[in-house]
Coordinates of C-alpha atoms in Angstrom, one line a residue:
X66 CA 10.3 9.4 -12.2
X67 CA 10.5 6.4 -13.7
X68 CA 8.1 3.3 -14.3
X69 CA 9.1 0.4 -13.9
X70 CA 7.1 -2.3 -15.0
X71 CA 8.0 -6.5 -13.2
X72 CA 11.6 -7.9 -12.9
X73 CA 12.0 -10.8 -12.3
X74 CA 14.6 -11.7 -9.7
X75 CA 17.1 -14.4 -8.3
X76 CA 15.5 -17.8 -7.1
X77 CA 14.1 -17.0 -3.2
X78 CA 16.5 -17.7 -0.5
X79 CA 16.0 -18.4 3.2
X80 CA 18.3 -18.5 5.2
X81 CA 21.7 -16.5 5.5
X82 CA 23.3 -14.7 2.8
X83 CA 26.1 -17.1 2.7
X84 CA 23.8 -19.2 0.2
X85 CA 23.7 -16.1 -2.4
X86 CA 26.1 -16.5 -5.4
X87 CA 25.9 -13.4 -7.5
X88 CA 28.5 -12.7 -9.9
X89 CA 30.9 -9.5 -9.2
X90 CA 29.2 -6.2 -10.4
X91 CA 31.5 -4.7 -13.4
X92 CA 33.1 -1.3 -12.1
X93 CA 33.3 2.3 -13.2
X94 CA 35.4 4.6 -13.7
X95 CA 36.0 7.0 -10.9
X96 CA 36.6 10.4 -12.9
X97 CA 33.3 9.7 -14.5
X98 CA 30.8 7.6 -11.2
X99 CA 28.9 10.0 -9.3
X100 CA 26.7 9.2 -5.8
X101 CA 23.5 8.3 -7.1
X102 CA 20.5 11.2 -6.5
X103 CA 18.8 10.8 -3.0
X104 CA 15.8 10.8 -4.1
X105 CA 13.0 10.1 -6.8
X106 CA 11.0 13.6 -6.9
X107 CA 7.7 12.5 -5.4
X108 CA 5.8 15.8 -5.6
X109 CA 3.9 14.5 -2.4
X110 CA 7.2 13.3 -0.2
X111 CA 9.8 14.8 -2.5
X112 CA 12.7 13.5 0.3
X113 CA 11.6 9.6 -0.3
X114 CA 13.4 6.6 -2.4
X115 CA 17.0 7.1 -4.4
X116 CA 17.7 6.5 -7.7
X117 CA 20.2 5.5 -10.3
X118 CA 19.3 1.9 -9.0
X119 CA 16.6 -0.2 -9.1
X120 CA 15.3 -3.3 -6.9
X121 CA 14.5 -6.6 -7.8
X122 CA 14.5 -8.0 -4.8
X123 CA 13.8 -8.1 -1.4
X124 CA 15.3 -10.9 1.2
X125 CA 14.0 -10.6 5.1
X126 CA 15.5 -11.7 7.7
X127 CA 14.3 -10.9 11.1
X128 CA 14.9 -12.7 14.4
X129 CA 12.3 -11.7 17.6
X130 CA 13.4 -11.9 20.8
X131 CA 10.5 -12.1 23.0
X132 CA 12.9 -11.6 25.8
X133 CA 14.5 -8.1 24.7
X134 CA 11.5 -7.7 22.4
X135 CA 14.6 -6.6 19.8
X136 CA 14.2 -7.7 16.1
X137 CA 18.0 -8.6 14.8
X138 CA 18.0 -8.2 10.9
X139 CA 19.4 -9.4 7.6
X140 CA 18.1 -7.4 4.7
X141 CA 19.1 -8.5 1.5
X142 CA 18.3 -6.7 -1.7
X143 CA 19.6 -7.2 -5.4
X144 CA 19.6 -4.1 -6.9
X145 CA 20.2 -3.6 -11.2
X146 CA 22.0 0.6 -11.5
X147 CA 20.7 2.5 -13.9
X148 CA 24.1 4.8 -13.5
X149 CA 27.8 4.9 -13.2
X150 CA 27.0 4.9 -9.1
X151 CA 30.3 6.1 -7.3
X152 CA 28.2 6.2 -4.1
X153 CA 23.9 5.1 -3.9
X154 CA 21.7 5.1 -1.0
X155 CA 18.5 3.4 0.5
X156 CA 16.5 5.2 3.1
X157 CA 16.7 3.8 6.7
X158 CA 15.9 5.7 10.1
X159 CA 16.1 4.0 13.4
X160 CA 18.1 0.9 11.9
X161 CA 20.9 0.1 14.1
X162 CA 22.9 -0.9 11.4
X163 CA 26.5 -3.2 12.4
X164 CA 27.7 -3.8 8.4
X165 CA 26.8 -3.2 5.3
X166 CA 28.2 -5.5 2.1
X167 CA 28.3 -5.2 -0.9
X168 CA 28.4 -8.5 -2.9
X169 CA 29.9 -9.8 -0.2
X170 CA 33.0 -7.4 0.6
X171 CA 32.3 -4.7 2.9
X172 CA 31.5 -1.8 2.2
X173 CA 31.8 1.6 3.8
X174 CA 28.7 3.9 4.8
X175 CA 26.9 6.4 6.2
X176 CA 23.7 7.7 8.1
X177 CA 22.8 10.6 7.4
X178 CA 19.1 11.5 8.2
X179 CA 16.7 9.0 6.8
X180 CA 19.6 7.9 4.3
X181 CA 22.0 5.4 4.8
X182 CA 24.5 6.0 2.2
X183 CA 26.9 3.3 0.7
X184 CA 30.1 3.7 -0.6
X185 CA 31.8 0.9 -2.7
X186 CA 35.4 -0.3 -2.2
X187 CA 35.1 0.8 -6.7
X188 CA 32.0 2.8 -8.6
X189 CA 30.2 0.5 -10.1
X190 CA 29.1 0.7 -13.7
X191 CA 25.7 1.7 -15.2
X192 CA 23.3 -1.8 -15.9
X193 CA 25.2 -4.1 -13.2
X194 CA 23.2 -6.1 -10.6
X195 CA 25.1 -6.0 -7.1
X196 CA 23.7 -7.9 -4.3
X197 CA 22.9 -5.8 -1.1
X198 CA 23.4 -7.2 2.6
X199 CA 22.5 -5.1 5.5
X200 CA 22.9 -6.7 8.8
X201 CA 21.4 -4.6 12.0
X202 CA 19.0 -4.7 15.2
X203 CA 15.9 -2.4 15.5
X204 CA 13.7 -1.8 18.3
X205 CA 9.9 -1.6 17.5
X206 CA 9.0 0.7 20.7
X207 CA 11.6 3.0 19.6
X208 CA 9.3 6.3 19.1
X209 CA 10.0 7.5 15.8
X210 CA 8.6 10.0 13.4
X211 CA 7.8 8.4 10.9
X212 CA 6.9 4.7 11.9
X213 CA 5.4 1.3 10.9
X214 CA 6.0 -0.2 14.0
X215 CA 2.5 -1.4 16.3
X216 CA 4.4 -3.6 19.1
X217 CA 1.6 -5.7 20.4
X218 CA 1.8 -7.6 24.0
X219 CA 3.2 -10.4 21.9
X220 CA 5.2 -8.7 19.2
X221 CA 4.6 -6.7 16.4
X222 CA 3.3 -6.2 13.4
X223 CA 4.0 -3.3 10.9
X224 CA 2.1 -0.5 9.0
X225 CA 4.4 1.2 6.3
X226 CA 2.3 3.6 4.4
X227 CA 3.2 6.1 2.9
X228 CA 6.3 7.0 4.3
X229 CA 8.1 4.3 7.1
X230 CA 9.0 0.7 5.8
X231 CA 11.9 2.1 5.8
X232 CA 12.0 2.0 9.6
X233 CA 11.4 -1.8 9.5
X234 CA 14.1 -2.8 6.6
X235 CA 16.3 -0.5 4.6
X236 CA 15.1 0.3 1.0
X237 CA 14.1 2.7 -1.6
X238 CA 10.7 3.2 -0.5
X239 CA 8.7 4.6 -3.3
X240 CA 6.0 2.4 -4.6
X241 CA 6.8 3.0 -8.4
X242 CA 10.2 0.7 -7.3
X243 CA 8.4 -2.5 -6.6
X244 CA 10.5 -6.0 -5.7
X245 CA 10.0 -9.3 -5.4
X246 CA 9.6 -10.6 -1.5
X247 CA 10.7 -13.3 0.3
X248 CA 11.0 -13.2 4.0
X249 CA 12.1 -15.9 6.9
X250 CA 10.6 -15.1 10.1
X251 CA 12.9 -17.1 13.3
X252 CA 10.2 -16.2 16.8
X253 CA 10.2 -18.1 20.4
X254 CA 7.7 -21.3 21.1
X255 CA 4.5 -19.3 21.2
X256 CA 4.3 -17.4 18.9
X257 CA 3.9 -17.2 14.8
X258 CA 6.0 -15.0 12.3
X259 CA 4.0 -14.3 9.4
X260 CA 4.4 -11.8 6.7
X261 CA 2.9 -11.1 3.2
X262 CA 2.3 -13.5 0.6
X263 CA 2.6 -17.6 0.8
X264 CA 3.5 -19.7 3.8
X265 CA 6.5 -21.8 1.9
X266 CA 7.8 -23.6 4.5
X267 CA 8.6 -23.9 8.5
X268 CA 11.8 -24.8 10.0
X269 CA 11.8 -26.4 13.2
X270 CA 15.5 -24.4 14.9
X271 CA 15.8 -27.6 17.8
X272 CA 16.2 -24.1 20.7
X273 CA 13.1 -23.7 21.2
X274 CA 12.6 -21.5 18.3
X275 CA 11.1 -21.9 14.9
X276 CA 11.5 -20.6 11.6
X277 CA 8.6 -19.6 9.3
X278 CA 8.8 -18.6 5.3
X279 CA 6.9 -16.8 3.0
X280 CA 7.3 -15.4 -0.5
X281 CA 5.2 -12.7 -2.4
X282 CA 4.5 -14.3 -5.8
X283 CA 3.7 -11.7 -7.2
X284 CA 6.2 -7.8 -6.7
X285 CA 5.1 -6.1 -3.8
X286 CA 5.8 -1.7 -3.0
X287 CA 7.4 -1.2 0.1
X288 CA 5.1 0.7 1.6
X289 CA 2.7 -2.5 0.9
X290 CA 4.9 -5.2 3.0
X291 CA 3.6 -6.9 6.4
X292 CA 5.3 -8.5 8.8
X293 CA 3.6 -9.7 12.5
X294 CA 5.0 -12.2 15.5
X295 CA 2.5 -13.0 17.8
X296 CA 0.3 -15.6 19.8
X297 CA -2.1 -16.4 16.7
X298 CA -3.6 -18.8 15.5
X299 CA -4.3 -18.9 10.9
X300 CA -7.3 -20.1 9.5
X301 CA -7.9 -21.6 6.6
X302 CA -10.9 -21.3 4.1
X303 CA -11.5 -21.3 0.3
X304 CA -12.7 -18.4 -1.7
X305 CA -14.5 -18.3 -5.7
X306 CA -12.7 -20.5 -7.9
X307 CA -10.3 -22.1 -5.3
X308 CA -8.8 -18.8 -4.1
X309 CA -6.7 -19.4 -1.0
X310 CA -7.8 -17.5 2.2
X311 CA -6.6 -17.2 5.5
X312 CA -6.6 -15.3 8.0
X313 CA -4.6 -14.3 11.0
X314 CA -6.6 -14.3 14.0
X315 CA -5.3 -14.1 17.8
X316 CA -5.2 -17.2 19.4
X317 CA -7.8 -15.7 22.8
X318 CA -10.5 -14.1 20.3
X319 CA -10.2 -16.4 17.1
X320 CA -14.6 -17.9 18.0
X321 CA -15.3 -13.9 18.8
X322 CA -13.6 -13.0 15.2
X323 CA -15.1 -15.7 13.0
X324 CA -17.9 -13.9 11.5
X325 CA -16.5 -11.1 10.2
X326 CA -13.4 -13.5 8.7
X327 CA -16.2 -15.7 7.2
X328 CA -17.2 -12.9 5.3
X329 CA -14.6 -12.7 2.9
X330 CA -15.6 -15.2 0.6
X331 CA -19.1 -13.4 -0.8
X332 CA -16.9 -9.7 -0.8
X333 CA -14.3 -12.0 -3.2
X334 CA -16.8 -12.9 -5.0
X335 CA -18.8 -9.9 -5.3
X336 CA -15.1 -7.9 -6.8
X337 CA -14.6 -10.4 -9.1
X338 CA -17.0 -9.9 -10.7
X339 CA -16.3 -6.2 -11.1
X340 CA -12.8 -5.9 -11.3
X341 CA -11.7 -10.1 -12.8
X342 CA -10.3 -12.9 -10.7
X343 CA -8.0 -11.8 -7.5
X344 CA -4.9 -10.3 -8.6
X345 CA -2.4 -12.3 -6.0
X346 CA -1.8 -15.3 -4.3
X347 CA -4.2 -15.1 -1.8
X348 CA -5.7 -13.0 0.5
X349 CA -6.9 -12.4 4.4
X350 CA -7.9 -10.0 7.7
X351 CA -5.4 -9.6 10.2
X352 CA -6.6 -8.7 13.2
X353 CA -3.7 -7.2 15.4
X354 CA -3.7 -7.9 18.7
X355 CA -3.4 -4.7 20.0
X356 CA -6.5 -2.3 20.6
X357 CA -5.2 0.2 22.0
X358 CA -6.5 3.9 20.6
X359 CA -2.6 4.8 20.4
X360 CA -1.3 1.8 18.6
X361 CA -2.3 3.5 14.7
X362 CA -4.7 5.5 13.7
X363 CA -6.9 4.5 11.1
X364 CA -9.4 2.2 10.7
X365 CA -7.5 -0.7 8.1
X366 CA -5.1 -0.9 5.6
X367 CA -4.7 -2.8 2.6
X368 CA -1.1 -4.0 3.5
X369 CA -0.7 -7.1 0.1
X370 CA -2.6 -10.1 0.5
X371 CA -3.2 -9.3 4.3
X372 CA -5.6 -6.2 6.0
X373 CA -4.9 -4.5 8.4
X374 CA -7.4 -3.8 11.5
X375 CA -7.9 -4.0 15.2
X376 CA -10.1 -6.5 16.7
X377 CA -13.1 -4.2 17.9
X378 CA -13.9 -2.8 15.0
X379 CA -14.5 -6.6 13.1
X380 CA -17.0 -7.1 16.3
X381 CA -19.3 -5.5 14.5
X382 CA -22.1 -6.2 12.7
X383 CA -22.0 -6.7 9.1
X384 CA -23.1 -4.4 7.8
X385 CA -21.4 -1.5 10.1
X386 CA -18.2 -3.4 8.2
X387 CA -19.3 -4.3 4.9
X388 CA -18.5 -1.8 3.0
X389 CA -15.2 -0.9 4.7
X390 CA -14.4 -4.3 4.0
X391 CA -14.6 -4.1 0.7
X392 CA -12.6 -1.2 0.4
X393 CA -9.4 -2.3 1.8
X394 CA -10.8 -5.7 -0.3
X395 CA -10.5 -3.5 -3.3
X396 CA -7.4 -1.8 -3.1
X397 CA -5.5 -5.5 -3.4
X398 CA -5.9 -4.2 -7.8
X399 CA -6.0 -0.5 -6.9
X400 CA -3.4 0.3 -4.9
X401 CA -2.0 -3.2 -4.7
X402 CA -1.3 -4.9 -7.7
X403 CA -1.5 -1.4 -9.6
X404 CA 1.0 1.1 -7.5
X405 CA 0.8 4.9 -7.3
X406 CA 3.3 6.0 -9.6
X407 CA 3.5 8.6 -6.6
X408 CA 2.1 9.6 -3.8
X409 CA 0.0 12.9 -5.5
X410 CA -1.8 9.3 -7.2
X411 CA -3.4 8.2 -4.4
X412 CA -6.5 9.5 -5.5
X413 CA -6.5 6.3 -7.5
X414 CA -6.7 4.0 -5.0
X415 CA -8.9 5.5 -2.6
X416 CA -11.0 6.6 -5.4
X417 CA -11.6 4.0 -6.5
X418 CA -11.6 1.9 -3.3
X419 CA -14.8 3.5 -1.8
X420 CA -16.1 4.2 -5.3
X421 CA -17.3 0.2 -5.4
X422 CA -17.5 0.0 -1.0
X423 CA -20.6 2.2 -1.0
X424 CA -21.7 0.5 -4.7
X425 CA -21.3 -2.7 -2.4
X426 CA -22.9 -0.9 1.1
X427 CA -25.8 0.8 -1.7
X428 CA -26.7 -2.4 -3.5
X429 CA -27.0 -3.7 0.4
X430 CA -29.7 -1.3 1.0
X431 CA -27.7 -0.3 4.2
X432 CA -27.5 3.9 5.0
X433 CA -24.0 5.8 4.9
X434 CA -23.2 7.5 7.5
X435 CA -25.0 10.9 6.1
X436 CA -28.8 8.7 6.3
X437 CA -28.2 8.1 2.2
X438 CA -29.1 5.2 0.5
X439 CA -27.9 5.7 -3.0
X440 CA -24.5 6.7 -4.7
X441 CA -26.8 9.0 -6.9
X442 CA -28.3 10.9 -3.5
X443 CA -24.0 10.8 -1.7
X444 CA -22.6 12.1 -4.5
X445 CA -25.1 14.9 -5.3
X446 CA -23.9 15.8 -1.1
X447 CA -19.9 15.3 -2.5
X448 CA -20.7 17.4 -5.3
X449 CA -22.2 20.1 -3.6
X450 CA -19.3 20.4 -1.8
X451 CA -16.6 20.5 -4.2
X452 CA -14.9 24.3 -4.3
X453 CA -15.1 24.0 -0.6
X454 CA -12.9 21.1 -0.6
X455 CA -10.9 22.0 -3.2
X456 CA -10.1 25.8 -1.7
X457 CA -8.9 24.1 1.1
X458 CA -8.0 20.5 0.3
X459 CA -6.3 21.8 -3.3
X460 CA -7.4 19.8 -6.2
X461 CA -8.3 15.9 -6.0
X462 CA -4.9 15.1 -7.6
X463 CA -2.7 17.7 -6.9
X464 CA -2.3 16.9 -2.8
X465 CA 0.2 17.8 0.1
X466 CA 1.1 15.8 3.2
X467 CA -1.1 17.6 4.8
X468 CA -3.7 16.4 3.8
X469 CA -3.8 13.1 1.6
X470 CA -5.2 11.2 2.9
X471 CA -8.2 13.6 3.4
X472 CA -11.9 13.6 2.5
X473 CA -10.8 15.2 -1.5
X474 CA -8.7 11.7 -2.1
X475 CA -11.6 9.2 -1.1
X476 CA -15.4 10.8 -1.9
X477 CA -13.1 13.4 -3.7
X478 CA -12.1 10.6 -5.6
X479 CA -14.8 8.9 -6.1
X480 CA -16.6 11.7 -7.5
X481 CA -14.0 12.3 -10.6
X482 CA -14.9 8.4 -11.1
X483 CA -18.2 8.8 -10.4
X484 CA -19.1 11.8 -13.2
X485 CA -16.7 9.9 -15.9
X486 CA -18.9 7.2 -16.0
X487 CA -22.4 9.9 -16.3
X488 CA -19.4 10.8 -19.4
X489 CA -18.4 7.5 -21.4
X490 CA -21.8 4.9 -19.3
X491 CA -21.4 2.5 -17.6
X492 CA -19.7 -0.5 -20.0
X493 CA -17.8 1.9 -21.5
X494 CA -16.3 3.0 -18.1
X495 CA -16.3 -1.1 -16.5
X496 CA -14.1 -1.7 -19.9
X497 CA -12.0 1.6 -18.9
X498 CA -11.2 0.1 -15.4
X499 CA -10.2 -4.2 -16.1
X500 CA -7.9 -2.3 -19.4
X501 CA -5.7 -0.1 -17.1
X502 CA -5.7 -2.6 -14.4
X503 CA -4.6 -5.4 -16.9
X504 CA -2.7 -3.3 -18.7
X505 CA -0.3 -1.8 -15.2
X506 CA -0.5 -5.2 -13.1
X507 CA 2.3 -5.8 -11.2
X508 CA 3.2 -2.5 -11.8
X509 CA 2.7 1.5 -11.2
X510 CA 0.4 3.9 -13.0
X511 CA 0.2 8.0 -12.7
X512 CA -3.0 9.6 -13.6
X513 CA -2.0 10.6 -16.6
X514 CA -1.8 6.9 -17.1
X515 CA -5.5 6.7 -16.2
X516 CA -6.8 9.6 -18.3
X517 CA -4.5 8.0 -21.0
X518 CA -6.6 4.5 -20.8
X519 CA -10.0 6.4 -20.3
X520 CA -9.2 8.2 -23.7
X521 CA -8.6 5.0 -25.9
X522 CA -10.3 2.7 -24.1
X523 CA -14.5 5.3 -24.5
X524 CA -12.9 6.2 -28.3
X525 CA -13.0 10.6 -27.4
X526 CA -10.1 12.4 -25.9
X527 CA -11.0 12.2 -22.1
X528 CA -8.1 14.4 -21.1
X529 CA -9.5 17.8 -20.7
X530 CA -12.7 16.8 -18.9
X531 CA -11.0 14.4 -16.8
X532 CA -8.1 17.2 -16.2
X533 CA -10.6 19.6 -15.3
X534 CA -11.8 17.3 -12.5
X535 CA -8.7 16.6 -11.3
X536 CA -6.7 19.5 -11.0
X537 CA -9.6 22.1 -11.0
X538 CA -9.7 25.0 -9.0
X539 CA -13.6 24.7 -9.7
X540 CA -16.0 21.7 -9.6
X541 CA -16.8 21.3 -13.6
X542 CA -21.0 20.1 -14.5
X543 CA -22.2 17.2 -13.2
X544 CA -22.7 14.7 -17.2
X545 CA -26.4 14.0 -17.0
X546 CA -27.5 16.1 -13.9
X547 CA -27.3 20.0 -14.8
X548 CA -29.7 20.8 -11.7
X549 CA -26.4 19.6 -9.0
X550 CA -25.1 22.5 -7.6
X551 CA -22.1 23.6 -5.6
X552 CA -22.0 25.1 -2.2
X553 CA -20.1 28.7 -2.4
X554 CA -16.8 28.3 -0.3
X555 CA -18.4 30.8 2.7
X556 CA -20.9 28.6 3.1
X557 CA -20.1 26.6 6.6
X558 CA -19.7 22.8 5.8
X559 CA -20.0 19.9 7.9
X560 CA -16.8 18.1 7.5
X561 CA -13.2 20.2 8.1
X562 CA -10.1 19.7 5.4
X563 CA -7.6 22.2 6.6
X564 CA -6.1 19.5 9.2
X565 CA -3.7 17.0 9.1
X566 CA -4.8 13.1 8.5
X567 CA -4.6 10.0 8.5
X568 CA -4.5 6.5 5.9
X569 CA -8.6 6.0 5.8
X570 CA -9.8 7.9 8.8
X571 CA -12.2 9.7 5.9
X572 CA -13.7 7.1 3.6
X573 CA -17.1 7.2 3.8
X574 CA -17.4 3.4 3.9
X575 CA -17.2 3.7 7.3

């Protein structure tokens, strides 16, 4: 897997592809050019992503028709080839593709499973920049597996994690290939179009429709994109250090949801004291206008600059939602700003989110789901489960598609971080965290990257220690707690792990 840092995209484009002006790509020798690999070799989702190029920017232009409930869209991608290509592919599923242009020239296309194969008129040379434009129509209500679409009575939202962004737009659907994003969302009267990033313009089209244009200041992984249409009101407030906060709230429920929304400024202040300045241009909550049990099967989802929730969850008392709101906020640092290099590195996202979410809970004296009130007590309980979880769910950093989002990635990840903090001390642990976030900001990082930073900052080789915790089949001894014991595997534990799981359904911060 190649890990890339940010590539600056051309100026943001709002409008049609006719506005593009990109030099024609250099051509390769037809005798030496080959098709690009249709995988990035992810250990959990081996069919995700495509090689032979990297995407530097996406411009997504979506128009929602409230009568047909269909979306007409144009996706414009700027990519740079890493090899000679006779053909390349994008991840795409459920998209009714009308046309593909390569630098304004029609290109042959073929849908093969979840890949949109594109054959240019002449092979592309290595290290050349090209613009791909795909026009298509998509039905947010279509039955697909996977799907990112969340239909609502008045439009839709999307939840692309982990492997479904390509049901919304054609893309290189892997977190290692982060890119710049701009959006244009056109909606009929009475509805609002929303997307990740900041609103940069609103255009009255004169026919009862309005186009809302957004730009993300920082690069983004495809699985973190949010696009929403519905009857929403925007609630603006100020966060720490002037950070603009914006919540996208169902108009009819704005007053009822205000107590939960008002918690965000203090949440941001708390996490900034531990992880540094908030890494994006804005933050807020999106209580999606759908409380149905089958709308999505998780509590919250950390799309970049907006966290998706069901409204009913946020109507609870602060002690029931505060630590999970912190969990999702922490993903702005671990998961969004620093994305996983592969999906096997998910523990870096979820372990950190639960770690700080639990700390926030216990500082406030709120009991957790087990009736415990301290991190030490919760970790002792988790430690006892260690061998059972390693047997039924594998090591913390070795998930598969079925158990990717189970408790081993969440609480198991917390246990690893707790053990490291016990090993190096609070101040060194804090320095490891801040160094890791700064070094890989706006990029993707692996488990090995985290181990390397821990060794460098602590001044001691932590590779053996951390690899035992992350990849071992037996739970190591806990530093500072020689009395802690692991329950034998044959004993029954309270939480079964041998079942498929959904994003965030095992978060200890709930």
